[in-house]
Amino acid sequence: MNWYNIVFYLFALIVLVSAAGVVFSRKMMYAAFSLLFTFFGVAGLYVLLNADFIAVTQIMVYIGGILILIIFGVMLTSKFTDLEIKSGTTGTVQYVLAGISTIIVAAALIIMYLNVDWVQNPVPELESTVKPIGILLMTKYFLAFQVAAILLLLAFIGAAKIARRK
Amino acid sequence: MPEIIWTIIEASIKALAVVGGIQLMAALNVYLERKISAFAQNRIGPNRVGPFGTLQPFADVFKLFLKEDIVPKNADKFFHSLAPVLSLSIAIAVWAVIPFSSYVDIGDRRIYMGIAPDINVGLLFILAMTSVGVYGITLAGWSSNNKYSLLGGLRSSAQMISYELSMGLSLIGIVLITGSLSLNDIVNHQLAWDGWRWNIFLQPVGFVIFLITAFAETNRAPFDLPEAEPELVGGFNTEYSGMKFGMFFLAEYANMTTSSVLIVLFYLGGWALPVPAETLGLKDGSIALAAAHFLVFFIKVLMLLFFFIWVRWSIPRFRYDQLMNLGWKILLPISLLNVLLTALGVLYLK
């Protein structure tokens, strides 16, 4: 077992445990906060894949932006923070249906994992991971980049419009 | 021994030194703050513990250690304890990518002064960590189950989120000029012109914006609304006592040091010597040159720390709406314009 594997399994463990926390915790705030560790763990996995730009963007966008928004929402609706989350209707039919669909998804994933020919070539060492991304964004993916920017601007204006309506 | 072990040993030693250094700097900040505030208010300030009261911060810390740790009955115990730890650890985490001097060559190993200063997304990492810094304060405000704490926490997160934007945009000017996100490259770029190509001369508007947002991000006066005593008792840390309060305190002063260091690195030439190193007869990679670099760097940081404290004790606090107006209606458009002008300048002059 080399260093790489140890670190990988460490991050994988963080991601899995905290993701389980998101799903199983009964308090909204605990779930939102578990998500923080999930995002951090995923950022760590990106670093291991030599994608440090993506890792930092992950922290910036998901932890610094989206999760803060979620926590804000939970905090400001204080009636819900202490609310126990319970499923509405549970019964034999739901259990059976959920169980079957879970088994199907799990089986599909396992079959795919065993059959796909995973690329195992070592990634070429890049001097900088940022520069090529910037150049690609400004040339090959320019249109997508601009469209995303306009979409975000629209969302921004729309949010301001909704918030202002009184 | 394999290379990785050496790397780990090197990084651990540096990390220990940096964490120790941050705490010493925090102690120094506390002392300076008390002395300068006393000076500003025509008092004497601490002068009993140690010569000129220099040991006062250590006495303060021991006092905090010995105090009772009170947790409110209806507080969320887990988050209440976690919040100060989070605040402090994020304040320290930024230092992973901050260099504080040039390199030293020992044998055939080149040792950079900084835990991992040559990482090529350094600047983004710093911005990311600044945006994560909101969590500690927000959680502290929420978990205390106290309306003053909650208001303080909310104010602080709204303020930090608003000013983060202008901060990031003001740094884009530097990235455009330097063409790199690595902090080492940014400083090295400023070493040209005999060590005087400081970004403050190339980016004066960006500098002012970064300075203002740095004050806002550290929650220091005149932007200390999260802990505005007359309105909010103590703000987000109202319900904290003992060493948990001490950790918030330490995080605030660590953040102040970090901001000063970042301003020096980004705008004030980093460790650029006022005269070229050759005239001093110092070789690249020698310990003497690295020490000289560190000294210059440290003096600049101290001057900025003095500036931070000076501002706090001479300028009154903003009102909340003034704060938001300044952030969104003034700083953001100016920084956007600054990015545009810098981009045009880089396009046509380079």
Coordinates of C-alpha atoms in Angstrom, one line a residue:
Chain A
M1 CA 0.0 0.0 0.0
N2 CA 1.6 3.2 -1.0
W3 CA 1.1 6.8 0.2
Y4 CA -1.3 7.6 -2.7
N5 CA -3.6 4.8 -1.7
I6 CA -3.6 5.7 2.0
V7 CA -4.5 9.3 1.2
F8 CA -7.1 8.2 -1.3
Y9 CA -8.9 5.9 1.1
L10 CA -8.8 8.5 3.8
F11 CA -10.6 11.0 1.6
A12 CA -13.0 8.3 0.3
L13 CA -13.8 7.4 3.9
I14 CA -14.5 11.1 4.8
V15 CA -16.8 11.5 1.7
L16 CA -18.7 8.3 2.4
V17 CA -19.2 8.8 6.2
S18 CA -20.2 12.4 5.8
A19 CA -22.5 11.6 2.9
A20 CA -24.2 9.0 5.1
G21 CA -24.5 11.8 7.7
V22 CA -26.3 14.0 5.2
V23 CA -28.8 11.3 4.5
F24 CA -29.4 9.8 7.9
S25 CA -29.2 12.7 10.3
R26 CA -32.5 13.8 11.7
K27 CA -31.6 17.4 12.2
M28 CA -31.5 19.7 9.1
M29 CA -28.5 21.6 10.5
Y30 CA -26.4 18.5 11.0
A31 CA -27.3 17.3 7.5
A32 CA -26.2 20.6 6.0
F33 CA -23.0 20.6 8.0
S34 CA -22.2 17.0 7.0
L35 CA -22.3 18.2 3.5
L36 CA -19.4 20.5 4.2
F37 CA -17.2 17.5 4.9
T38 CA -18.5 15.7 1.8
F39 CA -17.5 18.7 -0.3
F40 CA -14.1 18.9 1.4
G41 CA -13.4 15.2 0.9
V42 CA -14.3 15.5 -2.8
A43 CA -12.0 18.5 -3.2
G44 CA -9.2 16.3 -1.6
L45 CA -9.9 13.5 -4.2
Y46 CA -9.6 16.1 -7.0
V47 CA -6.2 17.1 -5.7
L48 CA -5.1 13.5 -5.8
L49 CA -6.2 13.4 -9.4
N50 CA -3.8 16.3 -10.1
A51 CA -6.8 18.6 -10.7
D52 CA -5.9 21.3 -8.2
F53 CA -7.8 24.0 -10.0
I54 CA -11.0 22.0 -9.9
A55 CA -10.4 21.2 -6.2
V56 CA -10.1 24.9 -5.3
T57 CA -13.1 25.8 -7.4
Q58 CA -15.0 23.1 -5.7
I59 CA -14.2 24.7 -2.3
M60 CA -15.0 28.2 -3.6
V61 CA -18.3 27.4 -5.3
Y62 CA -19.8 24.6 -3.3
I63 CA -18.5 25.4 0.2
G64 CA -18.0 29.1 -0.1
G65 CA -21.3 29.7 -2.0
I66 CA -23.9 27.1 -2.3
L67 CA -23.6 25.5 1.1
I68 CA -23.6 28.9 2.8
L69 CA -26.8 29.6 1.1
I70 CA -28.3 26.3 2.3
I71 CA -27.1 27.0 5.9
F72 CA -28.5 30.5 5.7
G73 CA -31.9 29.1 4.6
V74 CA -31.9 26.6 7.5
M75 CA -30.7 29.1 10.1
L76 CA -33.2 31.8 9.1
T77 CA -36.2 29.4 9.1
S78 CA -35.5 28.7 12.7
K79 CA -38.7 26.7 13.2
F80 CA -37.2 24.0 11.0
T81 CA -33.8 23.8 12.5
D82 CA -35.0 21.7 15.4
L83 CA -37.6 19.8 13.5
E84 CA -37.1 16.1 13.3
I85 CA -37.1 15.0 9.7
K86 CA -39.5 12.1 9.3
S87 CA -40.7 10.4 6.1
G88 CA -44.3 10.9 5.4
T89 CA -45.7 7.5 4.7
T90 CA -43.8 4.4 5.3
G91 CA -45.1 0.9 4.8
T92 CA -44.4 -2.5 3.3
V93 CA -45.2 -1.3 -0.3
Q94 CA -42.7 1.6 0.0
Y95 CA -40.0 -0.6 1.5
V96 CA -40.4 -3.2 -1.2
L97 CA -40.3 -0.7 -4.1
A98 CA -37.4 1.2 -2.6
G99 CA -35.5 -2.0 -2.0
I100 CA -36.0 -3.2 -5.5
S101 CA -34.9 0.0 -7.1
T102 CA -31.9 0.2 -4.9
I103 CA -30.9 -3.3 -5.8
I104 CA -31.3 -2.5 -9.6
V105 CA -29.2 0.7 -9.3
A106 CA -26.5 -1.1 -7.2
A107 CA -26.4 -4.1 -9.6
A108 CA -26.1 -1.8 -12.6
L109 CA -23.2 0.1 -11.0
I110 CA -21.4 -3.0 -10.0
I111 CA -21.8 -4.5 -13.5
M112 CA -20.5 -1.3 -15.1
Y113 CA -17.5 -1.2 -12.7
L114 CA -16.5 -4.7 -13.7
N115 CA -17.0 -4.3 -17.4
V116 CA -15.7 -0.9 -18.3
D117 CA -12.1 -0.8 -19.5
W118 CA -10.8 1.9 -17.1
V119 CA -8.0 4.1 -18.4
Q120 CA -5.0 3.4 -16.3
N121 CA -2.3 5.4 -18.2
P122 CA -0.4 7.8 -16.0
V123 CA -1.5 11.4 -16.5
P124 CA 1.3 13.5 -18.1
E125 CA 2.8 16.0 -15.6
L126 CA 1.6 19.4 -16.4
E127 CA 3.7 22.4 -15.4
S128 CA 0.6 24.4 -14.6
T129 CA -3.0 23.2 -14.4
V130 CA -4.5 26.6 -14.6
K131 CA -3.1 27.9 -17.9
P132 CA -4.4 25.2 -20.2
I133 CA -7.9 25.4 -18.6
G134 CA -7.9 29.2 -19.2
I135 CA -6.8 28.8 -22.8
L136 CA -9.4 26.1 -23.5
L137 CA -12.1 28.3 -22.0
M138 CA -11.2 31.2 -24.2
T139 CA -10.9 29.2 -27.4
K140 CA -12.5 25.8 -27.7
Y141 CA -15.2 26.2 -25.1
F142 CA -15.7 29.9 -25.5
L143 CA -19.4 29.7 -26.4
A144 CA -20.3 27.4 -23.5
F145 CA -18.4 29.7 -21.2
Q146 CA -20.3 32.8 -22.4
V147 CA -23.6 31.0 -22.3
A148 CA -23.0 29.9 -18.7
A149 CA -22.1 33.5 -17.8
I150 CA -25.3 34.9 -19.3
L151 CA -27.3 32.2 -17.6
L152 CA -25.8 33.2 -14.2
L153 CA -26.5 36.8 -14.9
L154 CA -30.1 36.0 -15.7
A155 CA -30.5 34.0 -12.5
F156 CA -29.0 37.0 -10.6
I157 CA -31.4 39.5 -12.1
G158 CA -34.3 37.1 -11.6
A159 CA -33.4 36.6 -7.9
A160 CA -33.2 40.3 -7.4
K161 CA -36.6 40.8 -9.1
I162 CA -38.3 38.2 -7.0
A163 CA -36.7 39.5 -3.8
R164 CA -37.8 43.0 -4.5
R165 CA -41.4 42.3 -5.2
K166 CA -43.5 43.5 -2.4
Chain B
M1 CA 15.2 7.7 2.4
P2 CA 12.6 8.2 -0.3
E3 CA 11.8 11.7 -1.5
I4 CA 8.3 11.7 -0.1
I5 CA 9.6 11.2 3.5
W6 CA 11.8 14.2 3.1
T7 CA 9.0 16.3 1.7
I8 CA 6.8 15.3 4.6
I9 CA 9.5 16.1 7.2
E10 CA 10.2 19.5 5.5
A11 CA 6.5 20.4 5.4
S12 CA 5.9 19.3 9.0
I13 CA 8.8 21.4 10.3
K14 CA 7.6 24.4 8.3
A15 CA 4.0 23.9 9.4
L16 CA 5.0 23.8 13.1
A17 CA 7.1 26.9 12.7
V18 CA 4.3 28.8 10.9
V19 CA 1.7 27.8 13.5
G20 CA 4.0 28.9 16.3
G21 CA 4.8 32.1 14.4
I22 CA 1.1 32.9 13.9
Q23 CA 0.5 32.6 17.7
L24 CA 3.5 34.8 18.5
M25 CA 2.2 37.3 16.0
A26 CA -1.2 37.2 17.6
A27 CA 0.4 37.9 21.0
L28 CA 2.3 40.8 19.4
N29 CA -0.8 42.1 17.8
V30 CA -2.7 42.1 21.2
Y31 CA 0.2 44.0 22.8
L32 CA 0.4 46.5 20.0
E33 CA -3.3 47.0 20.0
R34 CA -3.5 47.7 23.7
K35 CA -0.5 50.0 23.6
I36 CA -1.5 51.9 20.5
S37 CA -5.1 52.2 21.7
A38 CA -3.8 53.5 25.0
F39 CA -1.6 56.0 23.2
A40 CA -4.6 57.1 21.0
Q41 CA -6.7 57.7 24.1
N42 CA -4.0 59.3 26.1
R43 CA -3.6 56.4 28.6
I44 CA -0.5 54.4 29.5
G45 CA -1.7 50.9 28.6
P46 CA -0.4 47.7 30.1
N47 CA 2.8 48.3 31.9
R48 CA 2.8 45.8 34.9
V49 CA 3.6 42.4 33.4
G50 CA 7.1 42.2 32.2
P51 CA 9.2 45.1 30.8
F52 CA 6.8 47.7 29.4
G53 CA 4.0 45.2 29.8
T54 CA 5.3 43.0 27.0
L55 CA 4.2 39.8 28.8
Q56 CA 0.6 41.1 29.1
P57 CA -0.8 39.0 26.1
F58 CA 0.6 35.8 27.7
A59 CA -1.0 36.7 31.0
D60 CA -4.2 37.3 29.1
V61 CA -4.0 33.8 27.6
F62 CA -3.4 32.1 30.9
K63 CA -6.3 34.0 32.3
L64 CA -8.5 32.7 29.5
F65 CA -7.3 29.1 30.0
L66 CA -8.2 29.2 33.7
K67 CA -11.7 30.7 33.2
E68 CA -14.8 28.7 33.4
D69 CA -16.2 27.5 30.1
I70 CA -19.9 28.4 30.1
V71 CA -22.2 26.8 27.5
P72 CA -25.8 28.1 27.5
K73 CA -28.4 25.6 28.4
N74 CA -30.3 25.6 25.1
A75 CA -27.3 26.0 22.9
D76 CA -26.4 23.3 20.3
K77 CA -23.5 21.9 22.3
F78 CA -21.7 20.3 19.3
F79 CA -21.7 23.3 17.0
H80 CA -21.1 25.6 19.9
S81 CA -17.8 23.9 20.5
L82 CA -17.0 23.4 16.9
A83 CA -17.4 27.0 15.8
P84 CA -14.3 28.5 17.4
V85 CA -12.1 25.5 16.3
L86 CA -13.4 26.0 12.8
S87 CA -12.6 29.7 12.9
L88 CA -9.1 29.2 14.1
S89 CA -8.2 26.3 11.9
I90 CA -9.4 28.1 8.7
A91 CA -7.4 31.2 9.8
I92 CA -4.3 29.0 10.0
A93 CA -5.1 26.9 6.9
V94 CA -4.5 30.0 4.6
W95 CA -0.9 29.9 5.6
A96 CA -0.4 26.6 3.7
V97 CA 0.3 28.6 0.5
I98 CA 1.7 31.9 1.9
P99 CA 5.5 32.4 1.3
F100 CA 7.3 34.8 3.6
S101 CA 10.8 34.9 2.0
S102 CA 12.7 33.7 -1.0
Y103 CA 14.3 30.2 -1.1
V104 CA 17.4 28.7 0.5
D105 CA 19.6 26.2 -1.3
I106 CA 20.9 23.5 1.1
G107 CA 23.0 21.0 -0.8
D108 CA 20.9 20.3 -3.9
R109 CA 17.6 20.8 -2.2
R110 CA 15.9 24.1 -2.8
I111 CA 13.8 25.0 0.2
Y112 CA 11.1 27.6 -0.2
M113 CA 10.1 29.6 2.8
G114 CA 6.5 28.7 3.2
I115 CA 4.7 25.4 3.7
A116 CA 3.7 24.9 0.0
P117 CA 4.3 28.3 -1.6
D118 CA 4.9 27.1 -5.1
I119 CA 1.4 25.7 -5.6
N120 CA 0.1 27.1 -8.8
V121 CA -3.4 27.9 -7.6
G122 CA -2.2 29.7 -4.5
L123 CA -4.2 32.8 -5.0
L124 CA -7.4 30.9 -5.6
F125 CA -6.8 28.8 -2.5
I126 CA -6.6 32.0 -0.5
L127 CA -9.8 33.3 -1.9
A128 CA -11.4 29.9 -1.3
M129 CA -10.3 29.8 2.4
T130 CA -11.6 33.4 2.9
S131 CA -15.0 32.3 1.7
V132 CA -14.9 29.3 4.0
G133 CA -14.0 31.6 6.9
V134 CA -17.7 32.6 7.2
Y135 CA -18.7 29.3 8.7
G136 CA -17.0 29.7 12.1
I137 CA -18.8 33.0 12.8
T138 CA -22.1 32.0 11.4
L139 CA -22.2 28.7 13.3
A140 CA -21.2 30.5 16.5
G141 CA -24.0 33.0 16.0
W142 CA -26.6 30.3 15.4
S143 CA -25.6 27.7 17.9
S144 CA -25.5 30.0 20.9
N145 CA -29.3 30.3 20.7
N146 CA -29.2 34.0 21.5
K147 CA -30.7 36.7 19.3
Y148 CA -27.7 39.0 19.6
S149 CA -25.3 36.2 18.6
L150 CA -27.6 35.3 15.6
L151 CA -27.7 38.9 14.4
G152 CA -24.0 39.2 14.7
G153 CA -23.4 36.0 12.8
L154 CA -25.8 37.0 10.1
R155 CA -24.3 40.4 9.7
S156 CA -20.9 39.0 9.5
S157 CA -21.7 36.4 6.8
A158 CA -23.6 39.0 4.7
Q159 CA -20.6 41.4 5.1
M160 CA -18.0 38.8 4.2
I161 CA -20.0 37.5 1.2
S162 CA -20.5 41.0 -0.1
Y163 CA -16.9 42.1 0.2
E164 CA -15.4 38.8 -1.1
L165 CA -16.6 39.7 -4.6
S166 CA -14.7 43.0 -4.7
M167 CA -11.7 41.4 -3.1
G168 CA -11.5 38.7 -5.8
L169 CA -12.1 41.2 -8.6
S170 CA -9.4 43.6 -7.3
L171 CA -6.9 40.6 -7.4
I172 CA -7.8 39.8 -11.0
G173 CA -5.9 43.0 -12.0
I174 CA -2.7 41.5 -10.5
V175 CA -3.3 38.1 -12.1
L176 CA -3.7 39.8 -15.4
I177 CA -0.4 41.7 -15.0
T178 CA 1.5 38.8 -13.6
G179 CA 0.0 36.1 -15.7
S180 CA 0.1 33.6 -12.8
L181 CA -1.9 32.5 -9.7
S182 CA 1.2 31.4 -7.8
L183 CA 2.2 33.8 -5.0
N184 CA 5.9 33.2 -5.7
D185 CA 5.4 34.3 -9.2
I186 CA 3.4 37.4 -8.1
V187 CA 6.3 38.5 -5.8
N188 CA 9.0 37.7 -8.3
H189 CA 7.2 39.8 -10.9
Q190 CA 7.5 42.7 -8.5
L191 CA 11.2 42.3 -8.1
A192 CA 11.9 43.8 -11.5
W193 CA 13.0 47.5 -11.8
D194 CA 15.6 47.0 -9.1
G195 CA 12.9 45.7 -6.8
W196 CA 10.5 48.6 -7.3
R197 CA 7.9 47.2 -9.7
W198 CA 5.4 47.0 -6.9
N199 CA 1.8 46.3 -7.8
I200 CA 0.7 49.3 -5.8
F201 CA 2.1 51.5 -8.5
L202 CA 0.6 49.5 -11.3
Q203 CA -2.7 48.9 -9.6
P204 CA -3.4 51.8 -7.3
V205 CA -7.2 51.4 -7.5
G206 CA -7.0 47.7 -6.9
F207 CA -4.8 48.3 -3.9
V208 CA -7.4 50.7 -2.3
I209 CA -10.2 48.2 -2.9
F210 CA -8.2 45.3 -1.5
L211 CA -7.3 47.3 1.5
I212 CA -10.9 48.2 2.3
T213 CA -12.2 44.7 1.7
A214 CA -9.4 43.3 3.8
F215 CA -10.7 45.4 6.7
A216 CA -14.2 44.1 6.0
E217 CA -13.1 40.5 5.8
T218 CA -11.3 40.5 9.1
N219 CA -14.3 42.2 10.8
R220 CA -12.1 45.0 12.0
A221 CA -13.2 48.5 12.7
P222 CA -14.7 50.4 10.8
F223 CA -16.3 47.2 9.6
D224 CA -16.7 45.5 13.0
L225 CA -20.5 45.4 12.8
P226 CA -20.7 41.7 13.8
E227 CA -19.5 42.6 17.2
A228 CA -20.9 46.1 17.5
E229 CA -21.1 46.4 21.3
P230 CA -23.7 49.1 21.6
E231 CA -26.2 47.2 19.5
L232 CA -25.3 43.6 19.9
V233 CA -23.8 43.2 23.3
G234 CA -20.8 41.2 22.0
G235 CA -22.0 40.0 18.6
F236 CA -21.4 36.4 17.6
N237 CA -19.2 35.7 20.6
T238 CA -21.6 36.9 23.3
E239 CA -22.2 33.4 24.6
Y240 CA -18.6 32.3 24.6
S241 CA -16.2 32.3 27.5
G242 CA -12.8 30.9 28.5
M243 CA -10.6 29.4 25.8
K244 CA -13.4 29.2 23.3
F245 CA -13.6 32.9 23.3
G246 CA -9.8 32.9 23.3
M247 CA -9.8 31.0 20.0
F248 CA -12.1 33.5 18.3
F249 CA -9.8 36.2 19.6
L250 CA -6.8 34.4 18.3
A251 CA -8.5 33.8 14.9
E252 CA -9.3 37.5 14.6
Y253 CA -5.7 38.5 15.2
A254 CA -4.4 35.7 13.0
N255 CA -6.6 37.0 10.3
M256 CA -5.3 40.5 10.8
T257 CA -1.8 39.2 10.3
T258 CA -2.8 37.2 7.3
S259 CA -4.4 40.3 5.7
S260 CA -1.3 42.4 6.3
V261 CA 0.9 39.7 4.8
L262 CA -1.4 39.3 1.8
I263 CA -1.3 43.1 1.2
V264 CA 2.5 43.0 1.3
L265 CA 2.7 40.1 -1.0
F266 CA 0.2 41.3 -3.5
Y267 CA 0.8 45.0 -3.6
L268 CA 3.9 46.1 -1.7
G269 CA 6.5 44.1 -3.4
G270 CA 6.6 41.2 -1.0
W271 CA 10.2 40.7 0.2
A272 CA 11.7 43.0 -2.5
L273 CA 14.9 44.7 -1.2
P274 CA 15.1 48.4 -1.7
V275 CA 18.5 48.0 -3.4
P276 CA 19.4 45.1 -5.8
A277 CA 20.8 42.0 -4.0
E278 CA 24.1 42.2 -6.0
T279 CA 25.1 45.6 -4.6
L280 CA 24.8 44.0 -1.1
G281 CA 27.0 41.1 -2.3
L282 CA 24.4 38.5 -1.4
K283 CA 24.1 35.4 -3.5
D284 CA 20.8 33.9 -4.7
G285 CA 19.8 31.0 -2.5
S286 CA 22.1 32.0 0.4
I287 CA 20.8 32.0 3.9
A288 CA 21.8 35.7 4.3
L289 CA 19.7 36.8 1.4
A290 CA 16.7 34.9 2.6
A291 CA 17.1 36.4 6.0
A292 CA 17.4 39.9 4.5
H293 CA 14.3 39.2 2.4
F294 CA 12.4 38.0 5.5
L295 CA 13.5 41.1 7.4
V296 CA 12.2 43.5 4.8
F297 CA 9.0 41.5 4.5
F298 CA 8.5 41.5 8.3
I299 CA 9.0 45.3 8.6
K300 CA 6.4 45.9 5.9
V301 CA 4.0 43.6 7.7
L302 CA 4.6 45.3 11.0
M303 CA 3.9 48.7 9.4
L304 CA 0.6 47.4 8.0
L305 CA -0.4 45.9 11.4
F306 CA 0.2 49.4 12.9
F307 CA -2.0 50.8 10.2
F308 CA -4.8 48.3 10.9
I309 CA -4.7 49.3 14.6
W310 CA -4.4 53.0 13.9
V311 CA -7.6 52.9 11.7
R312 CA -9.5 50.9 14.3
W313 CA -8.9 53.5 17.0
S314 CA -9.5 56.6 14.9
I315 CA -12.4 55.9 12.6
P316 CA -16.0 55.3 13.8
R317 CA -18.1 52.3 12.7
F318 CA -20.2 52.2 9.6
R319 CA -24.0 51.9 9.7
Y320 CA -25.2 48.7 8.3
D321 CA -26.9 50.2 5.2
Q322 CA -23.8 52.3 4.5
L323 CA -21.7 49.1 4.7
M324 CA -23.9 47.4 2.1
N325 CA -24.0 50.5 -0.1
L326 CA -20.2 50.8 -0.1
G327 CA -19.8 47.2 -0.9
W328 CA -22.3 46.7 -3.7
K329 CA -22.8 50.2 -5.2
I330 CA -19.3 51.7 -5.0
L331 CA -16.6 49.0 -4.6
L332 CA -18.0 46.4 -6.9
P333 CA -18.5 48.8 -10.0
I334 CA -15.1 50.4 -9.4
S335 CA -13.4 47.0 -9.2
L336 CA -15.2 45.8 -12.4
L337 CA -14.0 49.0 -14.2
N338 CA -10.5 48.4 -12.8
V339 CA -10.5 44.9 -14.3
L340 CA -11.6 46.2 -17.7
L341 CA -9.0 49.0 -17.7
T342 CA -6.2 46.6 -16.6
A343 CA -7.2 44.1 -19.3
L344 CA -7.1 46.8 -21.9
G345 CA -3.7 48.0 -20.6
V346 CA -2.2 44.5 -20.6
L347 CA -3.6 43.9 -24.1
Y348 CA -2.1 47.0 -25.7
L349 CA 1.0 47.6 -23.6
K350 CA 2.4 44.1 -23.2

